[in-house]
XYZ file of C-alpha atoms in Angstrom:
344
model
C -15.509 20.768 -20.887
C -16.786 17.758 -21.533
C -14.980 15.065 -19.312
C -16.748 15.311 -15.819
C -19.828 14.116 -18.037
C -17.545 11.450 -19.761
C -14.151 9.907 -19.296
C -11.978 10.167 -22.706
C -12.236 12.719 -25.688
C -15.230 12.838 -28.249
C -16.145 12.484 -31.930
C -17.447 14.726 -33.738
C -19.356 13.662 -36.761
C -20.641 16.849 -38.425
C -18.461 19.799 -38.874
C -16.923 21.935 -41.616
C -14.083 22.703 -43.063
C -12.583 25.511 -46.299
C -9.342 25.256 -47.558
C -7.421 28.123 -48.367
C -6.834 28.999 -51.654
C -9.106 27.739 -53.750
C -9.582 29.329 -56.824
C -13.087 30.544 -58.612
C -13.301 27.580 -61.712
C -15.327 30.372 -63.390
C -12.541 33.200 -62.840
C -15.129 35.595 -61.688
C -17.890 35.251 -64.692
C -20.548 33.367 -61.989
C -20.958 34.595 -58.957
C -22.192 31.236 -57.559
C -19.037 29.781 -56.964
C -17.885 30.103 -52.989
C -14.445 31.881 -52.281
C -12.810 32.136 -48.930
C -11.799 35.973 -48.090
C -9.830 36.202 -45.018
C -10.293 39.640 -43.988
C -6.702 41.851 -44.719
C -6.425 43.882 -41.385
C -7.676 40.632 -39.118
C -5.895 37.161 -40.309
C -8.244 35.082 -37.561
C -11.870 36.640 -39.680
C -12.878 36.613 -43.366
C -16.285 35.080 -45.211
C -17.185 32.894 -47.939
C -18.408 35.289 -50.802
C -20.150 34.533 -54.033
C -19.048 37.130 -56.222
C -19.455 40.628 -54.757
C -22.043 38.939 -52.249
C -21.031 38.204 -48.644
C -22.494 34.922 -47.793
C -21.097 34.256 -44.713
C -19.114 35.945 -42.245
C -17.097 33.074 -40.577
C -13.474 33.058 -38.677
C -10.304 30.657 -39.169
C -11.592 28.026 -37.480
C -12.863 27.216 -40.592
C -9.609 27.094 -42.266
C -6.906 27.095 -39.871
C -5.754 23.411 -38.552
C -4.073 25.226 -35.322
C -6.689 26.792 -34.492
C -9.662 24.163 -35.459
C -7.556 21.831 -33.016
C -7.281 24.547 -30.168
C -10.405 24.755 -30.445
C -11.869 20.701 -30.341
C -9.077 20.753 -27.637
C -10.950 23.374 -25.124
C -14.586 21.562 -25.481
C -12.972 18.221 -25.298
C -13.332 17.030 -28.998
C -10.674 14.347 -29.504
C -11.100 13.902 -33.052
C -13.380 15.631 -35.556
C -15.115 14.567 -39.372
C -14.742 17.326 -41.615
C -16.749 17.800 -44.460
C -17.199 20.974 -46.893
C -19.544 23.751 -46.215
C -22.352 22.517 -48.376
C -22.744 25.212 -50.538
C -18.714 24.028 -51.464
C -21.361 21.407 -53.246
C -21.422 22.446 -56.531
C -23.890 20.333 -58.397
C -25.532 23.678 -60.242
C -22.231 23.651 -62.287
C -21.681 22.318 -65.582
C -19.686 18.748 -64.588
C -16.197 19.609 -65.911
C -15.447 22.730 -63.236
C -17.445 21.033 -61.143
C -14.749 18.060 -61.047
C -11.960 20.128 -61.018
C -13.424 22.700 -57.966
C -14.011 19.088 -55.825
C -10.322 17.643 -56.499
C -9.286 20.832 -55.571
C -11.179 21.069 -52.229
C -10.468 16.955 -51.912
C -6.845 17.594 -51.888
C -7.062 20.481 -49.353
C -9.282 18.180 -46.781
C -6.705 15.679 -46.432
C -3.912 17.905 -46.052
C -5.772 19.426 -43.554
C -6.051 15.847 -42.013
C -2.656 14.731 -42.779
C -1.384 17.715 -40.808
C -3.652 17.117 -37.718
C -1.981 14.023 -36.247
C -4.685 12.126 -36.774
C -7.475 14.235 -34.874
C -9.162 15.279 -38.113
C -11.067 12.883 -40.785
C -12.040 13.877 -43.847
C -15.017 13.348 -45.970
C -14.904 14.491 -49.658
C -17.126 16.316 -52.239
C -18.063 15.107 -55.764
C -19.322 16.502 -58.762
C -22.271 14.522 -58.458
C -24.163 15.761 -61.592
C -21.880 13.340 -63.649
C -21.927 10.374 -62.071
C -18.854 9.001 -63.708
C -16.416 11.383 -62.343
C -18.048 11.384 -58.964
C -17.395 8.107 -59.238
C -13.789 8.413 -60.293
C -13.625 11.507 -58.053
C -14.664 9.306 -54.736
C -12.126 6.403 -55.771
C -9.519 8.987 -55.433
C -10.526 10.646 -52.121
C -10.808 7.206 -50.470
C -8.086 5.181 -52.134
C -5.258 7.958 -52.817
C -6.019 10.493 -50.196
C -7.413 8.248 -47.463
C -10.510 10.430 -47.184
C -13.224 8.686 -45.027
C -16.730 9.001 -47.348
C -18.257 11.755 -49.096
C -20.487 14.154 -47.975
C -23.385 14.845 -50.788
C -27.018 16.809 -50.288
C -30.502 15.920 -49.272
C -30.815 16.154 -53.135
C -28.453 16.829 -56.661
C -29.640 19.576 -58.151
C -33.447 18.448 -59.420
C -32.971 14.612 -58.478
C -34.407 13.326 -54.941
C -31.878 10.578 -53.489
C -33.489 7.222 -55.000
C -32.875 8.816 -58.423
C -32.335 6.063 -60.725
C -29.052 7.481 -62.563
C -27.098 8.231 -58.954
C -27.828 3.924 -58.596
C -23.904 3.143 -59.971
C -22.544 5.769 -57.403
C -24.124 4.213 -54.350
C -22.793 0.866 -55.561
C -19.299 2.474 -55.962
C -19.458 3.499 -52.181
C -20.879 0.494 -51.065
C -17.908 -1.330 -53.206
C -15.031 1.140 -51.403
C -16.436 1.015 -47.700
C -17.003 4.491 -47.908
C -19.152 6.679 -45.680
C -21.943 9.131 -46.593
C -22.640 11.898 -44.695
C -26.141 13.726 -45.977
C -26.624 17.362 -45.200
C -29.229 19.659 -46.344
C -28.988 22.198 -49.420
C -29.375 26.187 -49.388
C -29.855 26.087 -45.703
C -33.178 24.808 -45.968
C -34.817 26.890 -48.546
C -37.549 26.104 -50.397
C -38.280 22.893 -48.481
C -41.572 24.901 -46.644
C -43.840 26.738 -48.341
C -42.465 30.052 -46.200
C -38.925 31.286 -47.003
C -36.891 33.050 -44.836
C -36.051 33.061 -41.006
C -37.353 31.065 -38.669
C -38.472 28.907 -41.723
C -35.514 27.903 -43.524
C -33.454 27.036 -40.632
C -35.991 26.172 -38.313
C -38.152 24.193 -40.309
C -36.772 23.711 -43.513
C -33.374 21.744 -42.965
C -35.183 19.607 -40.798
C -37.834 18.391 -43.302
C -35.606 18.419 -46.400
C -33.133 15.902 -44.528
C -36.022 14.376 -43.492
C -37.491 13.854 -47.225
C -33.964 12.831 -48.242
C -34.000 9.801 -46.001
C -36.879 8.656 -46.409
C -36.074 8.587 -50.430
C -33.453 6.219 -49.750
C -35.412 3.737 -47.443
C -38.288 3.423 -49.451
C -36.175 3.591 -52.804
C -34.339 0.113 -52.746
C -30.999 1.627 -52.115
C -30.323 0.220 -48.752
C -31.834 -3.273 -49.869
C -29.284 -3.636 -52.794
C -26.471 -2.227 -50.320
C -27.790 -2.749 -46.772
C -24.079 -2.512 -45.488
C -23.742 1.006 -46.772
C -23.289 3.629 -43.972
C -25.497 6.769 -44.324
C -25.412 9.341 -42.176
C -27.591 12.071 -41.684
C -27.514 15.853 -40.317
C -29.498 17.725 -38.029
C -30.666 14.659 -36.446
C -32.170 13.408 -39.790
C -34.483 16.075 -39.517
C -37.987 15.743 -38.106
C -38.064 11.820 -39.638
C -37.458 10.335 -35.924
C -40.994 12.102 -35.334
C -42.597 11.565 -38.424
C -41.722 7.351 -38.665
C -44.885 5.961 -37.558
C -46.804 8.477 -40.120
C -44.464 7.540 -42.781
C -44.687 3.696 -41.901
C -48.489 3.640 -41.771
C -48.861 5.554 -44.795
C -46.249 2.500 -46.745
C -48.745 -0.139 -44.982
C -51.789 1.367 -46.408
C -50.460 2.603 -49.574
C -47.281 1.159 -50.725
C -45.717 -1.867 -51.611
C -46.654 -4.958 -49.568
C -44.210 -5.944 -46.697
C -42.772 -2.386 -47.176
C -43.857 -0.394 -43.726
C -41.902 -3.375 -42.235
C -38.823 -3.165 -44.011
C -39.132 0.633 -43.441
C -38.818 0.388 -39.743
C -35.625 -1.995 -40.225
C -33.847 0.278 -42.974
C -34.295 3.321 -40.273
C -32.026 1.371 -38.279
C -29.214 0.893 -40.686
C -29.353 4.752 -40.444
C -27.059 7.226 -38.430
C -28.016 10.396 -37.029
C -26.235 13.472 -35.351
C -27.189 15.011 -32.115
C -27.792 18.278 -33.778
C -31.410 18.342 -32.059
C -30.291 21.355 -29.963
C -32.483 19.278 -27.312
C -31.461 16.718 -24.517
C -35.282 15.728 -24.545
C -34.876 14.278 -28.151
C -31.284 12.429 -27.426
C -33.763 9.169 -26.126
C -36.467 9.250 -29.162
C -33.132 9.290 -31.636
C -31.774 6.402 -29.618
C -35.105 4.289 -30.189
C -35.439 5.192 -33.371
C -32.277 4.714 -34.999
C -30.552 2.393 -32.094
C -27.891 2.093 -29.411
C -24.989 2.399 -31.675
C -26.265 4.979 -34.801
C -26.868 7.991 -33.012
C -23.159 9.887 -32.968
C -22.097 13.631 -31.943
C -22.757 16.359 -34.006
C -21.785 19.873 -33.843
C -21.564 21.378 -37.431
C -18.650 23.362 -36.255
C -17.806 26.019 -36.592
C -20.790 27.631 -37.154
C -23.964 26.885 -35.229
C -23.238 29.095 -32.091
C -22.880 27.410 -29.016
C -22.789 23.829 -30.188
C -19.049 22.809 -28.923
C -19.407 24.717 -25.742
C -22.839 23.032 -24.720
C -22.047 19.489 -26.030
C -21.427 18.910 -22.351
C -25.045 19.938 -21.308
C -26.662 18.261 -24.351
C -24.658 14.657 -23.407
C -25.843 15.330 -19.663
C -29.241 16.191 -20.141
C -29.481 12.725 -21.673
C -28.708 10.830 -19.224
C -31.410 12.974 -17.292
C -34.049 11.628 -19.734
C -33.516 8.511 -19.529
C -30.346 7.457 -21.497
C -27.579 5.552 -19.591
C -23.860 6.118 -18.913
C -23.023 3.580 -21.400
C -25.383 5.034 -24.151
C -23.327 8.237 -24.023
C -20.408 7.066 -24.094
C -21.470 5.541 -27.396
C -22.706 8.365 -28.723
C -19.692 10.604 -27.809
C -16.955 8.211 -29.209
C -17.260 4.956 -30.637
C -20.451 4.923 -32.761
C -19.218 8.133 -34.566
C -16.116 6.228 -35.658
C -18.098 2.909 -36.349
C -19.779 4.960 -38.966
C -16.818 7.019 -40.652
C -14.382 3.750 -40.180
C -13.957 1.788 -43.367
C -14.206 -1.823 -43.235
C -10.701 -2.603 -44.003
C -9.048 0.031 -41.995
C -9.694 0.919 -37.756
């Protein structure tokens, strides 16, 4: 539990959700598209296949409301962003099944919500490889279904972040108050030049989020819309680290002036606690500042992540973060960043 380390119940920032019942848009002709099996003899266990593939073995935490709240409730999470499983992030498809698969999976987040008593938030997915509907598709979520933000990739399909043509969406979310949660694609492959495990997860996810960011501060998107709320997985990946490289490479090489607004943009960032490390809780703190670092847990699947939230929150305070930081980072700067302007 996590109360004799805090008074009051956590946010959490970064964790999944599947809806039942969502249907294959291709009706079984590409195996790409993710359906939710529960298994038939055990109602609390199923997986996420692509076609005849099993791509994950997962349990109904992932789908279940009851038992997603049991759950927060036993490792002291008072209220919980859910997002899709990213590879529910279909921007591979052609745009119209695309659109329909998201408003399907939209409409399934916030009934989860609406049937949580407030405890869950949702975040939405949009068919992203037409920016239009995304567009349309993220006016919906946040204005109809009182979704929080949107939850998109380190990158959409063969476009990096500070893509030109994805310009108008970032605008529309800046326009709605809406929050973006980035989280990496394919689990981290192909971001190394190794594939496979410990790469992908290990390494991968970590610079891929990392290379994300770092599009978006040096690609003007955050100067035309400095009030828009990004936040990142995983930590942001290994870009705490890597700042002062990535700074002193813009002061020699880039644009003039732009290693300094670098280091200012990295603070209009938010990043998880995913770090699996107490030792790193401080360096995400200086990096990012008092009130952008928020709890993540990407539940349910990263084992042991809900259960040693307690130790993690500790073990800052052992390295140098105070009381009051935690408490930050355990309640209110998650729901500073998922709040929209016009609503608590």
């Amino acid at each position: 539990m996590i109360q004799p380390v805090l008074p009051g119940a956590v946010v959490d920032t970064h964790a999944h959700f599947f809806p039942r019942g969502l249907g294959d848009p291709s009706r079984g002709t590409d195996p790409r598209w993710p359906v939710l099996r529960p298994d038939p003899g055990d109602p609390k266990s199923g997986g996420i296949h692509r076609g005849e593939l099993l791509f994950r073995r997962v349990d109904s935490r992932l789908w279940d409301v009851g038992d997603r709240l049991a759950s927060m409730t036993a490792c002291g999470i008072g209220q919980q962003l859910i997002s899709p499983v990213p590879v529910m992030l279909t921007t591979w498809a052609d745009a119209a099944p695309a659109a329909a698969f998201a408003k399907e999976v939209n409409d399934g987040i916030a009934a989860a919500a609406g049937a949580s008593a407030g405890r869950l938030v949702g975040l939405a997915c949009v068919p992203l490889q037409d920016v239009e509907a995304a567009i349309a598709e993220l006016e919906r979520a946040v204005t109809q279904l009182g979704l929080a933000g949107v939850e998109i990739g380190t990158r959409i399909g063969d476009r990096e972040l500070d893509d030109a043509e994805l310009a108008p969406f970032f605008a529309a979310a800046a326009d709605l108050g809406a929050a973006i949660f980035v989280h990496p694609m394919d689990g981290g492959a192909g971001a190394v030049r190794r594939s496979g495990q410990p790469y992908d997860f290990g390494l991968g996810m970590l610079t891929d989020t990392a290379l994300a960011a770092t599009a978006l501060l040096t690609g003007g998107i955050l100067d035309r819309h400095p009030g828009l709320r990004f936040g990142f997985a995983h930590g942001c990946g290994v870009l705490a680290w890597a700042a002062p490289r990535v700074g002193l490479a813009l002061s020699v090489w880039g644009e003039e002036g732009r290693s300094a607004a670098f280091d200012d943009l990295l603070r209009h960032l938010w990043a998880d606690t995913l770090v699996l490390d107490p030792a790193h809780l401080p360096l995400l703190v200086h990096r990012f500042g008092r009130g952008h670092v928020m709890v993540g847990t990407d539940a349910p699947f990263i084992p042991g992540q809900l259960a040693g939230l307690a130790g993690l929150l500790a073990g800052g305070i052992e390295h140098g973060l105070s009381r009051t930081d935690i408490e930050a980072i355990a309640g209110s700067n998650g729901r500073a960043f998922f709040s929209r302007p016009d609503r608590p």
